[in-house]
Coordinates of C-alpha atoms in Angstrom, one line a residue:
Chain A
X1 CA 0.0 0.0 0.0
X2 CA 2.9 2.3 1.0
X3 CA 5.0 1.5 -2.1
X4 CA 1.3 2.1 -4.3
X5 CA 1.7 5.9 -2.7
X6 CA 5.0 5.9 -3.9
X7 CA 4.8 4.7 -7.2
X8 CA 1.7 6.9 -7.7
X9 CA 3.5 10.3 -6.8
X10 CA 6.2 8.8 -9.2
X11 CA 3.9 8.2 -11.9
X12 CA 1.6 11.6 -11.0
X13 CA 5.3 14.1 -11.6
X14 CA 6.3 11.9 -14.7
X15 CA 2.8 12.1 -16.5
X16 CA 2.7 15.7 -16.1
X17 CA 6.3 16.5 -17.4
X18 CA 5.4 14.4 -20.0
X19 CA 2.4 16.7 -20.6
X20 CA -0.2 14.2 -21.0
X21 CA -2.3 15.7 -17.7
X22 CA -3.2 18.1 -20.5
X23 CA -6.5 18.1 -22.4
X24 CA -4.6 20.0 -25.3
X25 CA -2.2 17.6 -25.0
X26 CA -4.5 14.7 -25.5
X27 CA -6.8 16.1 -27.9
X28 CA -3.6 17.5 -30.2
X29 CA -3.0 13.3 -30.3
X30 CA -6.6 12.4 -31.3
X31 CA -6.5 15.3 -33.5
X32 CA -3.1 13.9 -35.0
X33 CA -1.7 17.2 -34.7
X34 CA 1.0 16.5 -31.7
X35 CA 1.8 13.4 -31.1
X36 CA 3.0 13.5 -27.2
X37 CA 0.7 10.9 -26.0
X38 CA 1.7 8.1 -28.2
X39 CA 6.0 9.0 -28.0
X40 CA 5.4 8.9 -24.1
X41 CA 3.6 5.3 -24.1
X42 CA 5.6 4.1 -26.9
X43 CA 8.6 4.7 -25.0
X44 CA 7.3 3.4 -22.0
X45 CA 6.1 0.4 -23.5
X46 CA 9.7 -0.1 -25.0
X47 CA 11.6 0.4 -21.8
X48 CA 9.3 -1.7 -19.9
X49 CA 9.3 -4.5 -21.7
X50 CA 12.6 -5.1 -22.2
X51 CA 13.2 -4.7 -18.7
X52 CA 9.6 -7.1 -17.5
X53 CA 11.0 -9.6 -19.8
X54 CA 14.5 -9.6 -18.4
X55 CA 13.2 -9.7 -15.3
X56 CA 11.0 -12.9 -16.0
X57 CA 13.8 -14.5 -17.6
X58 CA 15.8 -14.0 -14.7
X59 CA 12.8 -15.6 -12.5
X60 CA 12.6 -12.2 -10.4
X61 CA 8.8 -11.2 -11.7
X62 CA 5.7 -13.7 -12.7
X63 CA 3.7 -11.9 -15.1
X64 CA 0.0 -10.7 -15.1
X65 CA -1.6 -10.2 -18.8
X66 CA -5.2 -9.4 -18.5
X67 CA -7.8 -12.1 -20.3
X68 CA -9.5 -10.6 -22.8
X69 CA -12.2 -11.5 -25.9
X70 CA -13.0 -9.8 -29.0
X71 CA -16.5 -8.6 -27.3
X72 CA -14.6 -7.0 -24.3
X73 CA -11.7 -5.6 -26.2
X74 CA -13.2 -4.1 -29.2
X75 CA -16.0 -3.2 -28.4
X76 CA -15.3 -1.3 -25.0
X77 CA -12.1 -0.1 -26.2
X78 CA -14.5 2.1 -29.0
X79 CA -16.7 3.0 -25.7
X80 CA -13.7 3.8 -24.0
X81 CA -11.9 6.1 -27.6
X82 CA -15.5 8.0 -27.6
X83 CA -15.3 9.3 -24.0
X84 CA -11.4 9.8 -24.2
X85 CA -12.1 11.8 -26.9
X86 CA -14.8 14.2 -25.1
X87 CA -13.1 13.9 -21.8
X88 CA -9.7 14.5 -22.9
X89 CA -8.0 12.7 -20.2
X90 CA -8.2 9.2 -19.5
X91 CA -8.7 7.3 -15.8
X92 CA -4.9 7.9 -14.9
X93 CA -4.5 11.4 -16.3
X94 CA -7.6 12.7 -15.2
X95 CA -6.0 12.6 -11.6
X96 CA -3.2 14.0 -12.5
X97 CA -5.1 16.7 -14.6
X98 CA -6.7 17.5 -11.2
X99 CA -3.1 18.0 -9.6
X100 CA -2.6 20.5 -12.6
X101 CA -5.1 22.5 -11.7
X102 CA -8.5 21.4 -14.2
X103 CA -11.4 21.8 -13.0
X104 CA -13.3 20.6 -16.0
X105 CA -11.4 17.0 -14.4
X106 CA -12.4 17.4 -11.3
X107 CA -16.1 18.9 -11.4
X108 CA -17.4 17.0 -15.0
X109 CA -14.6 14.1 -15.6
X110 CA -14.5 12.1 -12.5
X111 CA -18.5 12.2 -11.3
X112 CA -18.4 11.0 -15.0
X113 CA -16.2 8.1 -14.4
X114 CA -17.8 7.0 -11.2
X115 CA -21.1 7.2 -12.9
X116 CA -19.8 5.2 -16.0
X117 CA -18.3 2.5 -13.9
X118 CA -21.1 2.1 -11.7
X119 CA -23.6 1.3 -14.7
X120 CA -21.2 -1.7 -15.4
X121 CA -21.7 -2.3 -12.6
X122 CA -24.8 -3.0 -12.7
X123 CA -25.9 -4.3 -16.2
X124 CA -22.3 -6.6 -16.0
X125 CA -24.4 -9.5 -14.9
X126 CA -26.4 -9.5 -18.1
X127 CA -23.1 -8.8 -20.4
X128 CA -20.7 -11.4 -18.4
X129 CA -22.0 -14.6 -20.7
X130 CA -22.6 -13.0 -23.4
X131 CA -21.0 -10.1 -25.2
X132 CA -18.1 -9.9 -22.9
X133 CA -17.0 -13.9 -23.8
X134 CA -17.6 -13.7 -27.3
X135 CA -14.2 -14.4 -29.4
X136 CA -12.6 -15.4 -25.7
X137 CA -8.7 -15.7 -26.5
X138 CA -7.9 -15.4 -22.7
X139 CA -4.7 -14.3 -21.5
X140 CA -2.6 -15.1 -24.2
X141 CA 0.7 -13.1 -25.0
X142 CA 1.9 -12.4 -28.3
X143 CA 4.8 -14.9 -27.9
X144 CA 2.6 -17.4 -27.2
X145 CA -0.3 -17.1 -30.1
X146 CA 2.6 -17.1 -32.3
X147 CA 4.9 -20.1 -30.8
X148 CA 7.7 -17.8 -31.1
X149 CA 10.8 -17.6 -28.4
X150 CA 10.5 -14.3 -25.9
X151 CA 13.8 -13.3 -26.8
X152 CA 12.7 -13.3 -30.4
X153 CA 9.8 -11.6 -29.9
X154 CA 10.6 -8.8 -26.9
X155 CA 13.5 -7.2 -29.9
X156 CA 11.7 -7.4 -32.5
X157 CA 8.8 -5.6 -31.1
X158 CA 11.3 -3.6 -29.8
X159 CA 13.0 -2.3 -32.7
X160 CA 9.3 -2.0 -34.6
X161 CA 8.2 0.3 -32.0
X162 CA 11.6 2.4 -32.0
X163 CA 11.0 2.4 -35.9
X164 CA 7.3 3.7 -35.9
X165 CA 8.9 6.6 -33.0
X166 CA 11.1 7.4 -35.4
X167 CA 8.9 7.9 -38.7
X168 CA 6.6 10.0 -36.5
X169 CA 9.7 11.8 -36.1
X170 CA 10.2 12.6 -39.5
X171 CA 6.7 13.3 -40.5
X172 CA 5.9 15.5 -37.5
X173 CA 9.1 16.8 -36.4
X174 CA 8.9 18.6 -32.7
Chain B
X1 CA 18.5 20.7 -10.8
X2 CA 17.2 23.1 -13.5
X3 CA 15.1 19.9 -15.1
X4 CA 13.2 19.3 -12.5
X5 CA 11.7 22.9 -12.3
X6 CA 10.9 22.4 -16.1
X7 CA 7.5 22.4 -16.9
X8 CA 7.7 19.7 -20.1
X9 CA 10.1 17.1 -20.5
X10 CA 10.9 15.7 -23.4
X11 CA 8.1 12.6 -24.1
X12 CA 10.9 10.4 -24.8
X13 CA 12.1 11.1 -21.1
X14 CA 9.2 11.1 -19.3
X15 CA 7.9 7.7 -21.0
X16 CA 11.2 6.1 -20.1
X17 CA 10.8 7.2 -16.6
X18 CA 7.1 5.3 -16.7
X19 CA 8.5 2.2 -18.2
X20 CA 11.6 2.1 -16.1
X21 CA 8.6 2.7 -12.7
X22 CA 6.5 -0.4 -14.2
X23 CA 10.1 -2.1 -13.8
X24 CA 9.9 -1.2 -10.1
X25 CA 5.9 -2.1 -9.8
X26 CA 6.8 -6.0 -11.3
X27 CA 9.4 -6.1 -9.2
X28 CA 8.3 -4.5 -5.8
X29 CA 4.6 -4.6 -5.8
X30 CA 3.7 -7.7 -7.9
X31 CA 1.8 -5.2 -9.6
X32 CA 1.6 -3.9 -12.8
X33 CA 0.6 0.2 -13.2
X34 CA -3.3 0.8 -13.7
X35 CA -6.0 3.3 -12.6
X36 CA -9.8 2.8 -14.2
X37 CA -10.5 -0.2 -11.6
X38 CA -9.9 2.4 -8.7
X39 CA -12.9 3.6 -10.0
X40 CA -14.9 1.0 -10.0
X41 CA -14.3 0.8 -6.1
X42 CA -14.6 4.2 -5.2
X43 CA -17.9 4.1 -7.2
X44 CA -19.4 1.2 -5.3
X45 CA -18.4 2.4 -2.3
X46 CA -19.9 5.2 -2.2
X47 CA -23.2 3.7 -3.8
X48 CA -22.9 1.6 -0.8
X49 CA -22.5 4.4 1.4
X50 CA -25.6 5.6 -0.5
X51 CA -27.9 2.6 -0.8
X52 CA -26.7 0.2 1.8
X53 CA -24.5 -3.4 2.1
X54 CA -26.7 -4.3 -0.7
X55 CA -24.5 -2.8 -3.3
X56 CA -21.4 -4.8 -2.6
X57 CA -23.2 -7.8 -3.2
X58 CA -23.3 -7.3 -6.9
X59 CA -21.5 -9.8 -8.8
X60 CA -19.3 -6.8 -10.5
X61 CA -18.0 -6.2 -6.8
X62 CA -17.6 -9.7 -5.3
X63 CA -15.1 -9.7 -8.4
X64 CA -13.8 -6.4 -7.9
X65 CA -14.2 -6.2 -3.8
X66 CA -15.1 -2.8 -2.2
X67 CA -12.0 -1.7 -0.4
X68 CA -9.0 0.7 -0.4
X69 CA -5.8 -1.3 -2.2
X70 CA -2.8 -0.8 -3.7
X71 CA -4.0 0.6 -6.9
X72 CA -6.5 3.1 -5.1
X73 CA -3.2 4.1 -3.2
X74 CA -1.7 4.5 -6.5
X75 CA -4.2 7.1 -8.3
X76 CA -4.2 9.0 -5.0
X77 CA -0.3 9.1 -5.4
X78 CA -1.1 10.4 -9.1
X79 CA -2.9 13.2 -7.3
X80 CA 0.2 14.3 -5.6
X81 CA 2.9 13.6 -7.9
X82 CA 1.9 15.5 -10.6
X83 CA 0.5 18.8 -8.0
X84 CA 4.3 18.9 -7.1
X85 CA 5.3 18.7 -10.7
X86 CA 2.5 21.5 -11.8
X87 CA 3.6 23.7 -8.7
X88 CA 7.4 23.6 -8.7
X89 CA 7.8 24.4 -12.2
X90 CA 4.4 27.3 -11.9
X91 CA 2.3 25.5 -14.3
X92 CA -0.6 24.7 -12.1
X93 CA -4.0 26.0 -14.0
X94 CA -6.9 26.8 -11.8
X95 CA -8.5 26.7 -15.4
X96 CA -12.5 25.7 -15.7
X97 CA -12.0 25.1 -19.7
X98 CA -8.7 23.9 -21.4
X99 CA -7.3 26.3 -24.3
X100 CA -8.0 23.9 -27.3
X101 CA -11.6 23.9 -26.1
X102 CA -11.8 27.1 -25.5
X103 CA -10.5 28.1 -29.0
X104 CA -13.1 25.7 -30.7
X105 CA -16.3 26.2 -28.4
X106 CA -15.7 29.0 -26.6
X107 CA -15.0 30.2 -22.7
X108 CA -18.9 29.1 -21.5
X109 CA -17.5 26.2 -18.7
X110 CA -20.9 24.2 -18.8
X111 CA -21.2 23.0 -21.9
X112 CA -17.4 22.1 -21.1
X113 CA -18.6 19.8 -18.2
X114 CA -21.5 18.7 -19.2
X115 CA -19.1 16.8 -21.8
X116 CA -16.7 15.9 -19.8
X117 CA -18.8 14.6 -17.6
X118 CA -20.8 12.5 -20.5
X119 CA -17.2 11.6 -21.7
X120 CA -16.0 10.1 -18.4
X121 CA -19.2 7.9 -18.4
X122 CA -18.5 6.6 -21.4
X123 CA -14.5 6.5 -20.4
X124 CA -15.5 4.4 -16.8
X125 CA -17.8 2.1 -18.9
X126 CA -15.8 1.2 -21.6
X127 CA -13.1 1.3 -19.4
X128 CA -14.7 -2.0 -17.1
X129 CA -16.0 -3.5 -20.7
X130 CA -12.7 -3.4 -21.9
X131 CA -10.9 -4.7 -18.9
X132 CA -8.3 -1.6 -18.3
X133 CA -7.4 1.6 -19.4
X134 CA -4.8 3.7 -21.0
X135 CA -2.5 2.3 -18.5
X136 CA -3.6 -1.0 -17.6
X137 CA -4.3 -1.9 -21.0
X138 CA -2.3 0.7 -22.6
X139 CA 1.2 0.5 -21.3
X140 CA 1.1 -2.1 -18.5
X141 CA -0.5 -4.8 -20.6
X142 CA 1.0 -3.5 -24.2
X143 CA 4.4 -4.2 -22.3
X144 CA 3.8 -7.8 -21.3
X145 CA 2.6 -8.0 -24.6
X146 CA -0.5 -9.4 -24.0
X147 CA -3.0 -9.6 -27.2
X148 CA -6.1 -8.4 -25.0
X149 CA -4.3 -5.5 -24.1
X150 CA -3.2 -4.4 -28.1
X151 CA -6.2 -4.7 -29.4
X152 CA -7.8 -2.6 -26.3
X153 CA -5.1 0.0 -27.2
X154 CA -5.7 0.3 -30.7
X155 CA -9.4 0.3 -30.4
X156 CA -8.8 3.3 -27.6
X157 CA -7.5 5.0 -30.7
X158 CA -9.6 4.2 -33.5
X159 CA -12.5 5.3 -31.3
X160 CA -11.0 8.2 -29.9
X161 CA -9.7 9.7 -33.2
X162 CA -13.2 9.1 -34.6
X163 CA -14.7 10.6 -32.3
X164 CA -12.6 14.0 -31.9
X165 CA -12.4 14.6 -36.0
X166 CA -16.4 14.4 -35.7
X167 CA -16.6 16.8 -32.2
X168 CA -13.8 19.6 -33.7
X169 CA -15.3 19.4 -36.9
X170 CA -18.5 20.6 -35.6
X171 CA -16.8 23.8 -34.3
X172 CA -15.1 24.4 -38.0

């Protein structure tokens, strides 16, 4: 619980340099006009899976990849796109955008996102057998659906990433 | 010390700084970074503290159980870390309606709200259909490269590009 502060504040100061507690910020991405948001999580995504998947190797961390089904993915992650695009800041940065000083985040966004999960709440009896199992693939990693080494996969994806950071790079330069 | 009194880093910086933390998470906490299901607790706690006991009997919450944990303690840190960041390099706000908005809809903070607030309904229920959010899905999961979590990201972005071409073109 302590070290979940601690990480937080981490995580809160690190979001905001990177500028994503900012609506602009976000809707500049959406917009494809400034492409902070997907350089910071690219980059993060980079550097932490090179370093998760050293870790496993090593035997120090288990990993944790969330189950998932076409019915869950898709179609709440187009829920999810709609109201990130009229909220402008998603469940993490919407906390931090609060730290920054929005009050658009604090008075409209997070009532918003209490409300919105609470109505799962409530009709996800109704959606857990159906639309949420439909296409299940479970928890499956990319190395595993496709029966490829880690150490094949992790650089690979690796370098791909590094190379779509760099043609963003050229075609929006900073 | 000059950088951390700067109010932007580079993204590059700051998102090496986030996956170097979800290093320390694995390793420490057993935990990977997330925020939306914080939500779904606070929310049915405070229905609870609403309604009654009832409310935490719902099958969402016997999954998902009603109490403070490591995650809640982790978008109450967000809270914090990124006031200091805001205040030690004078970029905190106090600002009802963010400058893009403002230049596209105007300075009027309710219609400002009242789409926020529709937005973040539609955020914190996609968010608990798809199973995680920006970070959970988005970096956390994306990282252990887990299929559930890339298709959750790119369908954050198909959606959400969608939706703000069709929102800012109704201001041009």
């Amino acid at each position: 619980m302590v070290w979940g502060f601690i990480f937080g504040i981490v995580f809160g100061f690190l979001l905001h340099k990177g500028g994503v507690t900012n609506y602009d910020v976000i809707l500049g991405q959406l917009l494809l006009e400034d492409f902070t948001v997907v350089k910071v999580m690219l980059s993060a995504v980079v550097t932490g899976m090179i370093g998760v998947y050293a870790m496993k190797h090593l035997g120090w961390v288990t990993l944790s990849p969330k189950s998932g089904s076409w019915g869950a993915n898709v179609i709440g992650g187009l829920i999810f796109g709609v109201g990130f695009a009229l909220l402008g800041y998603c469940p993490g940065t919407i906390v931090g955008a609060i730290g920054n000083g929005y009050f658009d985040a604090l008075v409209g966004g997070v009532p918003g996102i209490l409300i919105g999960a609470g109505l799962f709440a409530h009709v996800y009896p109704r959606l857990r057998r159906g639309i949420l199992q439909k296409g299940d693939y479970g928890d499956v990693t990319l190395p595993q659906l496709l029966k490829m080494r880690e150490w094949v996969v992790v650089p690979v994806v690796s370098v791909l990433l590094v190379l779509i950071l760099v043609w963003i790079e050229t075609l929006w330069p900073m | 010390m000059n950088w951390l009194f700067a109010t932007r880093w580079s993204p590059y910086a700051a998102g090496i700084g986030i996956g170097v933390l979800s290093w320390l998470t694995f390793l420490i906490s057993h935990k990977a970074l997330g925020c939306s299901t914080a939500f779904s607790r606070t929310s049915g706690m405070i229905e609870k503290w609403l309604r009654g006991d009832k409310v935490a009997e719902k099958a969402y919450y016997q999954r998902v159980p009603l109490r403070i944990d490591w995650q809640w303690m982790l978008v109450t840190g967000i809270l914090i870390g990124a006031f200091i960041s805001a205040l030690i390099s004078g970029d905190f706000r106090g600002q009802w309606v963010p400058d893009l908005w403002m230049a596209a809809f105007g300075a009027a903070a309710l219609p400002r709200l009242i789409v926020a607030l529709v937005g973040g309904a539609l955020i914190g229920f996609g968010a608990r259909w798809a199973g995680g959010c920006t970070s959970g899905h988005g970096i956390s999961g994306t990282l252990q490269l887990a299929v559930s979590s890339w298709i959750s990201a790119i369908c954050f972005f198909i959606g959400g590009i969608a939706a703000a071409y069709l929102l800012f073109a109704l201001a041009r």
